[in-house]
Coordinates of C-alpha atoms in Angstrom, one line a residue:
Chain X
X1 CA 41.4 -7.4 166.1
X2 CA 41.3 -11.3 165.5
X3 CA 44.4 -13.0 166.4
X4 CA 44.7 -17.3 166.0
X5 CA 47.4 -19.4 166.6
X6 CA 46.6 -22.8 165.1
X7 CA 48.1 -25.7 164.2
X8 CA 45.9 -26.4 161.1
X9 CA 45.6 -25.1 158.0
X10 CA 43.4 -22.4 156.6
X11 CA 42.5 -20.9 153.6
X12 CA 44.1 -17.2 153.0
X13 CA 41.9 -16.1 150.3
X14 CA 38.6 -17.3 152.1
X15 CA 40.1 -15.5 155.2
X16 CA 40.8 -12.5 153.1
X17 CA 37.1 -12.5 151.7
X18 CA 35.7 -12.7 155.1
X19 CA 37.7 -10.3 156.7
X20 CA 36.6 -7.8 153.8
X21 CA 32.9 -8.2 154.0
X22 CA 33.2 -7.7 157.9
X23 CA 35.0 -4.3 157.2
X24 CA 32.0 -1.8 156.8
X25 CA 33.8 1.4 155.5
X26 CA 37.2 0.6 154.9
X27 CA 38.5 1.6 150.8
X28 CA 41.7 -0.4 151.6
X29 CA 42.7 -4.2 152.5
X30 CA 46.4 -5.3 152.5
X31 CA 47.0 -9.4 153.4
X32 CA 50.4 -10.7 153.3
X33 CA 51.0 -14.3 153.0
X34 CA 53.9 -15.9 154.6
X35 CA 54.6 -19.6 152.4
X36 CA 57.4 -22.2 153.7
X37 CA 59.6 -21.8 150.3
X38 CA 62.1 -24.9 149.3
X39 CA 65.4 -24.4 149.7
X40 CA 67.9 -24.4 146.9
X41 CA 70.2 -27.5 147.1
X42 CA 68.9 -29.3 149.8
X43 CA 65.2 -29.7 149.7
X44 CA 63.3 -29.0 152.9
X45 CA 61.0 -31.9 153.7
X46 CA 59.5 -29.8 156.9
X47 CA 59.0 -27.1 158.6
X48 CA 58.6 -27.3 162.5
X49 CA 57.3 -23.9 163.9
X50 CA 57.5 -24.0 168.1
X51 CA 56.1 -21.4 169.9
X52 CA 55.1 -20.3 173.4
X53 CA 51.6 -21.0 174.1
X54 CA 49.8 -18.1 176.4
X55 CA 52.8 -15.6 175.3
X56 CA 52.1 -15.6 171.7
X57 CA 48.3 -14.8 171.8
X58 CA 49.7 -12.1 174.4
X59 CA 52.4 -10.4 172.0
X60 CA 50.5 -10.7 169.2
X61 CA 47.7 -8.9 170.5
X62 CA 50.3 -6.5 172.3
X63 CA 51.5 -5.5 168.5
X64 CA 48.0 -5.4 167.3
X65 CA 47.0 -2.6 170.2
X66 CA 50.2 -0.7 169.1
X67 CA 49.2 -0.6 165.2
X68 CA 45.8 0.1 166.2
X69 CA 47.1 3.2 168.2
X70 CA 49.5 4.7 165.2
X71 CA 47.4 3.9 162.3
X72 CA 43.8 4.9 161.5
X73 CA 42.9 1.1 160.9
X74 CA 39.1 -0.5 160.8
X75 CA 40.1 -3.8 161.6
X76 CA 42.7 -6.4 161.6
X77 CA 43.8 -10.3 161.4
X78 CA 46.2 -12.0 162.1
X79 CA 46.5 -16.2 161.8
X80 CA 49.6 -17.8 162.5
X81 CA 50.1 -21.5 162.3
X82 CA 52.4 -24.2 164.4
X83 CA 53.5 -27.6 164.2
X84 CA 54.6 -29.4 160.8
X85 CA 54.3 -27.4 157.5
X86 CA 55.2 -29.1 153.7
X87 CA 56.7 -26.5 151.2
X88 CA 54.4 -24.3 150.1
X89 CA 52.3 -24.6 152.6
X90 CA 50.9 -21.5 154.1
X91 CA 52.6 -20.3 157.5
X92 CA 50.9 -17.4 158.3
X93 CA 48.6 -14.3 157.0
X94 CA 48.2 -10.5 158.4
X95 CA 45.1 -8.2 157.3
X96 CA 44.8 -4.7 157.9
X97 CA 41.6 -2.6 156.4
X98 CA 42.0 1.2 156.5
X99 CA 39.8 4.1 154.7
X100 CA 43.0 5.1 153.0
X101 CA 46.0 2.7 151.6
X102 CA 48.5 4.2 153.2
X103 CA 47.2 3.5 157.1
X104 CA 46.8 -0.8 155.5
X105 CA 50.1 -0.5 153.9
X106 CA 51.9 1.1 156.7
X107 CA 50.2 -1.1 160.0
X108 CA 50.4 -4.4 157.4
X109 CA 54.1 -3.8 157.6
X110 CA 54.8 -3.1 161.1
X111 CA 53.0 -5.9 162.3
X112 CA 54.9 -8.5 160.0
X113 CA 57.9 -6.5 161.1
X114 CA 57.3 -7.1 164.6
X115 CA 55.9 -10.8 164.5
X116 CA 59.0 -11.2 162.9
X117 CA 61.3 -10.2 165.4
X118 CA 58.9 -10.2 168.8
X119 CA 56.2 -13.1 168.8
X120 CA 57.5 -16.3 170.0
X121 CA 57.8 -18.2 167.5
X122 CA 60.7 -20.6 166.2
X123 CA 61.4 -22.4 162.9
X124 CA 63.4 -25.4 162.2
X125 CA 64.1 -27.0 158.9
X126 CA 63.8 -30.5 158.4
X127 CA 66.0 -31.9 155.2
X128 CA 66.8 -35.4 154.3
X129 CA 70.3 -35.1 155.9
X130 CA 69.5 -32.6 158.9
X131 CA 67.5 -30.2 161.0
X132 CA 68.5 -26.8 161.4
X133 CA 66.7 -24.3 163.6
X134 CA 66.6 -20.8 161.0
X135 CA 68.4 -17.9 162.2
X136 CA 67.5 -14.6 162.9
X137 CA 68.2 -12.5 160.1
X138 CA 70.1 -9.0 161.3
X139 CA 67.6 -7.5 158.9
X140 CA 65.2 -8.4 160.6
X141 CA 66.3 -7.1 163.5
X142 CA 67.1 -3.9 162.0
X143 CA 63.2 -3.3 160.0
X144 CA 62.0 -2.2 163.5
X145 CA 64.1 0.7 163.9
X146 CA 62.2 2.4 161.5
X147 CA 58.8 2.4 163.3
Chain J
X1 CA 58.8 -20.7 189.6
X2 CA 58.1 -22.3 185.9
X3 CA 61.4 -22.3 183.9
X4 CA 60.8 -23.0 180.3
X5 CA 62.9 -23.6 177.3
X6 CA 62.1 -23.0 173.4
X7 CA 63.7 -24.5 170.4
X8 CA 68.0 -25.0 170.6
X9 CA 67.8 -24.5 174.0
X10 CA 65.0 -26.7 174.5
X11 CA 67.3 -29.3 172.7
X12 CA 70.2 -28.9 174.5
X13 CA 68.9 -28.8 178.0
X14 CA 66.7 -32.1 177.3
X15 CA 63.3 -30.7 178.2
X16 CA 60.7 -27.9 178.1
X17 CA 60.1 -27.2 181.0
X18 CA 60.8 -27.4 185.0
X19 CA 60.2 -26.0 188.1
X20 CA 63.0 -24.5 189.7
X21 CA 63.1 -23.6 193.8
X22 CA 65.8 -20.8 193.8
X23 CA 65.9 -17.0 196.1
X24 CA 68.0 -15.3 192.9
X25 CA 66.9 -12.0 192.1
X26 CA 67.6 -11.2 188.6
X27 CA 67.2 -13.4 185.4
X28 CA 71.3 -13.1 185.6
X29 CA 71.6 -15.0 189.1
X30 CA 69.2 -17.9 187.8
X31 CA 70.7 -18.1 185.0
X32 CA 74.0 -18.5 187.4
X33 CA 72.4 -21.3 189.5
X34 CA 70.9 -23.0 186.4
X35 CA 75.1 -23.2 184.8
X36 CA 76.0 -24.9 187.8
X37 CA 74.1 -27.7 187.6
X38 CA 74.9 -29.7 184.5
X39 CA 77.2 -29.2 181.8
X40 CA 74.1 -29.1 179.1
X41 CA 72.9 -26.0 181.0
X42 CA 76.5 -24.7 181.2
X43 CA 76.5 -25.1 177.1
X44 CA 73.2 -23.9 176.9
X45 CA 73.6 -20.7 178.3
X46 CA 77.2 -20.0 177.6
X47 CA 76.7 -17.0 175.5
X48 CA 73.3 -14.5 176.6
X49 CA 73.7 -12.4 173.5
X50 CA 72.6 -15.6 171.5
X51 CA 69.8 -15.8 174.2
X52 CA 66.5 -13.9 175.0
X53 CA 64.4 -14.2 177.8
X54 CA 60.4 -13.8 179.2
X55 CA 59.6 -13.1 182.7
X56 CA 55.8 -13.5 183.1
X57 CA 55.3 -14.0 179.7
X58 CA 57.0 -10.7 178.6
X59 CA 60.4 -9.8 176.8
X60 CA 62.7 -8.8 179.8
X61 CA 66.3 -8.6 180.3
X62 CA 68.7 -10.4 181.7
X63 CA 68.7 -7.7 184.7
X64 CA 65.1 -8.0 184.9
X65 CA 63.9 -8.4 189.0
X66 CA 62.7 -11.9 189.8
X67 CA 60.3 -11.1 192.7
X68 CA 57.0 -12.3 192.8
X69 CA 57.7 -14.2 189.1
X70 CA 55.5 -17.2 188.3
X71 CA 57.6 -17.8 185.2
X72 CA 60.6 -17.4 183.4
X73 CA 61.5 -18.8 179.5
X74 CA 64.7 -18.7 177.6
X75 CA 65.4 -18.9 174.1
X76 CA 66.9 -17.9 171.0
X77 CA 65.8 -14.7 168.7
X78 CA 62.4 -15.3 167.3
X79 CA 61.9 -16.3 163.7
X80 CA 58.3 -16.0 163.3
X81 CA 55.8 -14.5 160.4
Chain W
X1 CA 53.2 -10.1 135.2
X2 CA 49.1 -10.6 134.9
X3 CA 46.9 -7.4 133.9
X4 CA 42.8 -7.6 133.5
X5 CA 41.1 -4.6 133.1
X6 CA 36.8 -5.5 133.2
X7 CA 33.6 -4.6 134.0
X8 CA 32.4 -7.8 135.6
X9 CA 33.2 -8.3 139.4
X10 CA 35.8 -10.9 140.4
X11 CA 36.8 -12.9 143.6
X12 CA 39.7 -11.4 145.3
X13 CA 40.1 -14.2 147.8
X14 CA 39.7 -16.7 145.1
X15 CA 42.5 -14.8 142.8
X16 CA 44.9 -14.5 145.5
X17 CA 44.5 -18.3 146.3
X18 CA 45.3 -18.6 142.7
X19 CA 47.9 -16.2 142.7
X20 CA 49.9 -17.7 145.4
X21 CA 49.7 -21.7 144.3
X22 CA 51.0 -20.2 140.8
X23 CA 54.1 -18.5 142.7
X24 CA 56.8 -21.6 142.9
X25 CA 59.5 -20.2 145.3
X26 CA 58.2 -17.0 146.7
X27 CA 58.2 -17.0 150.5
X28 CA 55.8 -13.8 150.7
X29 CA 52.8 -12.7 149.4
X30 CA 51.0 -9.0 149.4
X31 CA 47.7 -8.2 148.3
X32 CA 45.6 -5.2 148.1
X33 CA 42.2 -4.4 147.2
X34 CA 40.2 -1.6 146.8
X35 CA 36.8 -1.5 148.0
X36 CA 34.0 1.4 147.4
X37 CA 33.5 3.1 150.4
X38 CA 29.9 4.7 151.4
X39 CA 30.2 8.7 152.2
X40 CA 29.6 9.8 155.3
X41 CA 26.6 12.1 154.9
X42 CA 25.0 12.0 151.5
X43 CA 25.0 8.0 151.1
X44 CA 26.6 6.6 147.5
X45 CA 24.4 5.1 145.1
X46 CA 27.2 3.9 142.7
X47 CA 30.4 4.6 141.6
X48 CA 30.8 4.9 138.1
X49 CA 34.8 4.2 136.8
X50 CA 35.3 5.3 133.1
X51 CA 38.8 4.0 131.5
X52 CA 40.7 4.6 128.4
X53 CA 40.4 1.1 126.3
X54 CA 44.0 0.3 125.0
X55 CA 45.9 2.9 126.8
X56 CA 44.7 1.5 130.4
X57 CA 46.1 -2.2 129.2
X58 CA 49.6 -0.7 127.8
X59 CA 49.7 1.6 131.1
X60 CA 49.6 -0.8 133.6
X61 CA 52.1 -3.2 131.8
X62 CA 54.5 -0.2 131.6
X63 CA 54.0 0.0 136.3
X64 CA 54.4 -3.8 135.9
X65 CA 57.6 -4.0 134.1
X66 CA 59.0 -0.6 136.2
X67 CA 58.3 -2.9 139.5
X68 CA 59.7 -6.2 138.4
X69 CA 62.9 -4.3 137.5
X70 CA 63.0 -2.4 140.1
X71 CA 62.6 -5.5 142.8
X72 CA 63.1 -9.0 143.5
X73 CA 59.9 -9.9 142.4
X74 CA 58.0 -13.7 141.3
X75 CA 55.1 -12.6 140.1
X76 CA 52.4 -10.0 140.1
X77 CA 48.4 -9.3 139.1
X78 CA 46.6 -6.1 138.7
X79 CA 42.9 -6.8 138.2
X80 CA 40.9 -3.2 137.6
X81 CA 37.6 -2.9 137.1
X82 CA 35.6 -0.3 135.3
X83 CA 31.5 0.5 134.7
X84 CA 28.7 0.9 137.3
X85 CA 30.1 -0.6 140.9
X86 CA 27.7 -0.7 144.3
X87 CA 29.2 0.7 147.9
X88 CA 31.1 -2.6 149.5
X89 CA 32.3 -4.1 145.6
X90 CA 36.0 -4.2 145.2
X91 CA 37.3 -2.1 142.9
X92 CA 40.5 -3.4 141.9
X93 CA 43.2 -5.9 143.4
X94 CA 47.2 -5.9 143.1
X95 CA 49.2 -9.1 144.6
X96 CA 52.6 -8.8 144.2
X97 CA 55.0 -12.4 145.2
X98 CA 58.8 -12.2 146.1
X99 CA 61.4 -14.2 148.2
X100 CA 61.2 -11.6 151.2
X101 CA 58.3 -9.4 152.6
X102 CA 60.1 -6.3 152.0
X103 CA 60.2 -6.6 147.8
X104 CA 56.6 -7.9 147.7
X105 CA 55.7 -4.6 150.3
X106 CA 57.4 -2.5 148.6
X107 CA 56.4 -3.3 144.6
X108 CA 52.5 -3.2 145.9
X109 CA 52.6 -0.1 147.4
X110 CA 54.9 0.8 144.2
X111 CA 51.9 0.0 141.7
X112 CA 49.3 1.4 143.8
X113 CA 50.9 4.3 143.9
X114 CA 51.7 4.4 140.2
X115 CA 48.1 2.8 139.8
X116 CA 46.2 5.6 141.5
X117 CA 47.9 8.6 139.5
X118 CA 49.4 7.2 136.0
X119 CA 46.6 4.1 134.9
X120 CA 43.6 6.5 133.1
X121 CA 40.9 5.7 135.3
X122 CA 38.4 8.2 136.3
X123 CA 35.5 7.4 139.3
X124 CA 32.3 9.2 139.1
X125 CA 30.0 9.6 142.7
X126 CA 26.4 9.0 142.0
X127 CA 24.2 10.0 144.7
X128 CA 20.5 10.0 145.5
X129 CA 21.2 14.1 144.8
X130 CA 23.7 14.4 141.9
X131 CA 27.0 13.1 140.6
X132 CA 30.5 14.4 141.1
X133 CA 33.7 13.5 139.4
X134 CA 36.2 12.1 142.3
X135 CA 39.1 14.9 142.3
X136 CA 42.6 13.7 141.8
X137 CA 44.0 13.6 145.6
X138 CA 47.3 15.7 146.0
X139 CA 49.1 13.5 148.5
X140 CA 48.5 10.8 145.6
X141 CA 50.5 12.3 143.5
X142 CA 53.0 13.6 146.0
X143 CA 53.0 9.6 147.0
X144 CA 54.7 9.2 143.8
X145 CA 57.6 11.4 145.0
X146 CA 59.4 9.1 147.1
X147 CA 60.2 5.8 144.1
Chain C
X1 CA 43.8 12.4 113.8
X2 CA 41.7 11.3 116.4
X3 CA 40.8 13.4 119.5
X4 CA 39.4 11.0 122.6
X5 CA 37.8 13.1 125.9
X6 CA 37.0 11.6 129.0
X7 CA 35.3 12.0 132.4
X8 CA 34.2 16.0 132.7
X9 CA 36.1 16.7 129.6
X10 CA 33.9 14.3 127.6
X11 CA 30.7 15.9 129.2
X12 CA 31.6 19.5 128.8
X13 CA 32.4 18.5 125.0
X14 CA 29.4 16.5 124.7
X15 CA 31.3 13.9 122.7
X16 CA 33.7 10.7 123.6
X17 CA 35.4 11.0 120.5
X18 CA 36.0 12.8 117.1
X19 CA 38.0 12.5 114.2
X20 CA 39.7 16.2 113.4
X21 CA 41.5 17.4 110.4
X22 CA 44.8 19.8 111.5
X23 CA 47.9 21.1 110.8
X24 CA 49.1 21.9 114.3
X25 CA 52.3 21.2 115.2
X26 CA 51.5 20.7 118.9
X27 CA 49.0 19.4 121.6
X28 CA 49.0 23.3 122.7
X29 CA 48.4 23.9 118.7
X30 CA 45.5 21.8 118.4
X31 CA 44.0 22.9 121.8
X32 CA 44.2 26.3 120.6
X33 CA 42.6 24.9 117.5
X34 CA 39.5 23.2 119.4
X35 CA 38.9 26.1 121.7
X36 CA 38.3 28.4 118.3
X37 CA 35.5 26.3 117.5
X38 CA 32.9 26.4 119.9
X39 CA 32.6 28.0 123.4
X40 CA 32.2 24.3 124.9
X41 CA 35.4 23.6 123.5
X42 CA 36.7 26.9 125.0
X43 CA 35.3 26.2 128.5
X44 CA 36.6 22.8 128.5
X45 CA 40.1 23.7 127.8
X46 CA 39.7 27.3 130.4
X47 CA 42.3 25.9 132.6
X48 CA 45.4 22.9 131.0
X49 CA 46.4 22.9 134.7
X50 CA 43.5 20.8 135.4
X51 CA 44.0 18.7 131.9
X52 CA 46.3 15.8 131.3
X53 CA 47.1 14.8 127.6
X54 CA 47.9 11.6 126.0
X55 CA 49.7 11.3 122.6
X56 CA 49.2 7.8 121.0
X57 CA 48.2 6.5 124.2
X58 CA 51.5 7.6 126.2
X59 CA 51.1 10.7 128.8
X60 CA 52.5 13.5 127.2
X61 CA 53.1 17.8 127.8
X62 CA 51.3 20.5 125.7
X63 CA 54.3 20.8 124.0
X64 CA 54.2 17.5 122.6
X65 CA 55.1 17.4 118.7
X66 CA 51.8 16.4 116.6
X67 CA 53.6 15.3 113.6
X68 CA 52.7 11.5 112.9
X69 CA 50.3 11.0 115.6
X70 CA 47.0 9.2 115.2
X71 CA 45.3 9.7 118.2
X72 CA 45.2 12.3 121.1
X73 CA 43.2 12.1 124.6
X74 CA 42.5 14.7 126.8
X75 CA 40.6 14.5 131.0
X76 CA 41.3 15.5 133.8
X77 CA 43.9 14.4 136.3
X78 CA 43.6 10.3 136.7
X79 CA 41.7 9.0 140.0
X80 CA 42.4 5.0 139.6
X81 CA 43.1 2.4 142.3

């Protein structure tokens, strides 16, 4: 269980690679990649992502302890940045390694679903006219009620 | 106690974070006393269901007992990952 | 839609790096990768992975095209290697890209499942004592059940 | 018409691939065809439960018609990913 909140960038695929060689036994490793996407019509110049130091590390790991407890999973990461992101730019990244898929599949997904929707963390979107903090998306909200 | 605010409601009260003497005893009675203040904090917390709160670090409610609390933080539905 | 079926090992931190700078607009990213896993007991000396030349190609493309219509998706990869692998080497890799986390989830797991029962692959145990063709796991197929 | 085997198919046959002459109509045709031949053939092809076929290089049933096609594979239920 590896869980950093940072403001600087990092490299998913070197994260992914180490992550894998440090999981002795597991057949399966699921990442997802979380990327600021532009925004149709009015480009987005920034990202601002606030979040509640001391808290997050705390929820975060919270989640983790729970996925560890309902999936049989070897290890897991997660990295999720603060601060000012460009498009494109990487937000954040979850790994889960498992001996079977299903176990990385299944805790990959919960733990996005609840970082979502529980870690402390806020996004604003900065345009050339505007800022707009992002809403919540009811979906969102919804995607725990199946775990 | 350590009141602290996150994003919007950051914004609209004007800072992040304060300390706050009060004797309420749920997250509802602070958020009483904090109304009466100022018109900002009026605005700010003029609808809960648009709000969520952390007592000690931890999701509470807005019934949630204030005894013995070091710190309390309001803000809007995370939009992390 | 990317398919490369070989014998020579490839960097799956590299390739999703590559991957997700290729994928203009997609807010989410999923990867998967398959590792060789050590037995417990009698330890693995390789795993051999025989593959049927020109059908393997044509099947994959056929999950590919069945995922992109059935979700939202930007862009996938299937990488799938074949020939003499050592315990730790990855296997294979599927990254799928899509606006939301719940398309790119969903059409990974989608070709992994379709990956592990439809692609003609076959893995061969070599131990220090003998060899044994991997049996075809019955949840895998049942996994295919539920698309 | 070309006949491909693979994994313990292949070994039990001895062969990867051969080119056979036929008239059969079907996959089950030809099988029945093959196992007349030799008893390797005939142990190989003991038990189609644990067989897949392919006709032309699409998955296919024992029942699949034979008429036009170039090249059938048979092995054993696929193990990929």
């Amino acid at each position: 269980m590896v869980v950093r909140v940072q403001a600087e960038g990092f490299d998913a695929g070197g994260e992914l690679n180490r992550f894998t060689a440090a999981c002795d036994g597991a057949g399966a490793v699921v990442s997802f990649t979380g990327i600021v996407r532009n925004r149709a019509g009015a480009p987005l110049r920034e990202m601002m992502i606030e979040h509640y130091p001391g808290m997050t590390e705390k929820a975060i790991a919270g989640i983790e302890a729970e996925a560890v407890d309902r999936w049989s999973l070897g290890r897991s990461l997660v990295i999720h940045r603060y601060g000012a992101l460009a498009p494109g730019e990487t937000i954040m990244m979850v790994a889960t390694a498992a001996r079977h898929r299903a176990d990385a599949f299944q805790a990959a997904e919960f733990l996005m679903d609840y970082l979502k929707s529980r870690a402390p963390f806020w996004k604003k979107e900065i345009g050339r006219d505007g800022a707009e903090w992002v809403a919540a998306r009811d979906e969102d909200e919804a995607a725990l009620g199946r775990w | 106690m350590d009141v602290l605010y996150f994003a919007w409601v950051r914004e609209r009260i004007g800072h992040p974070k304060e300390k706050v003497e009060t004797t309420a005893a749920t997250v509802r009675d602070l958020v009483e006393e904090l109304r009466a203040r100022e018109d900002r904090y009026d605005a700010a917390f003029a609808d809960l269901s648009a709000l969520r709160v952390a007592v000690d670090q931890e999701l509470a409610d807005f019934d949630a007992d204030l005894s013995g609390v070091r710190e309390v933080a309001f803000f809007p539905p995370m939009t992390g990952g």
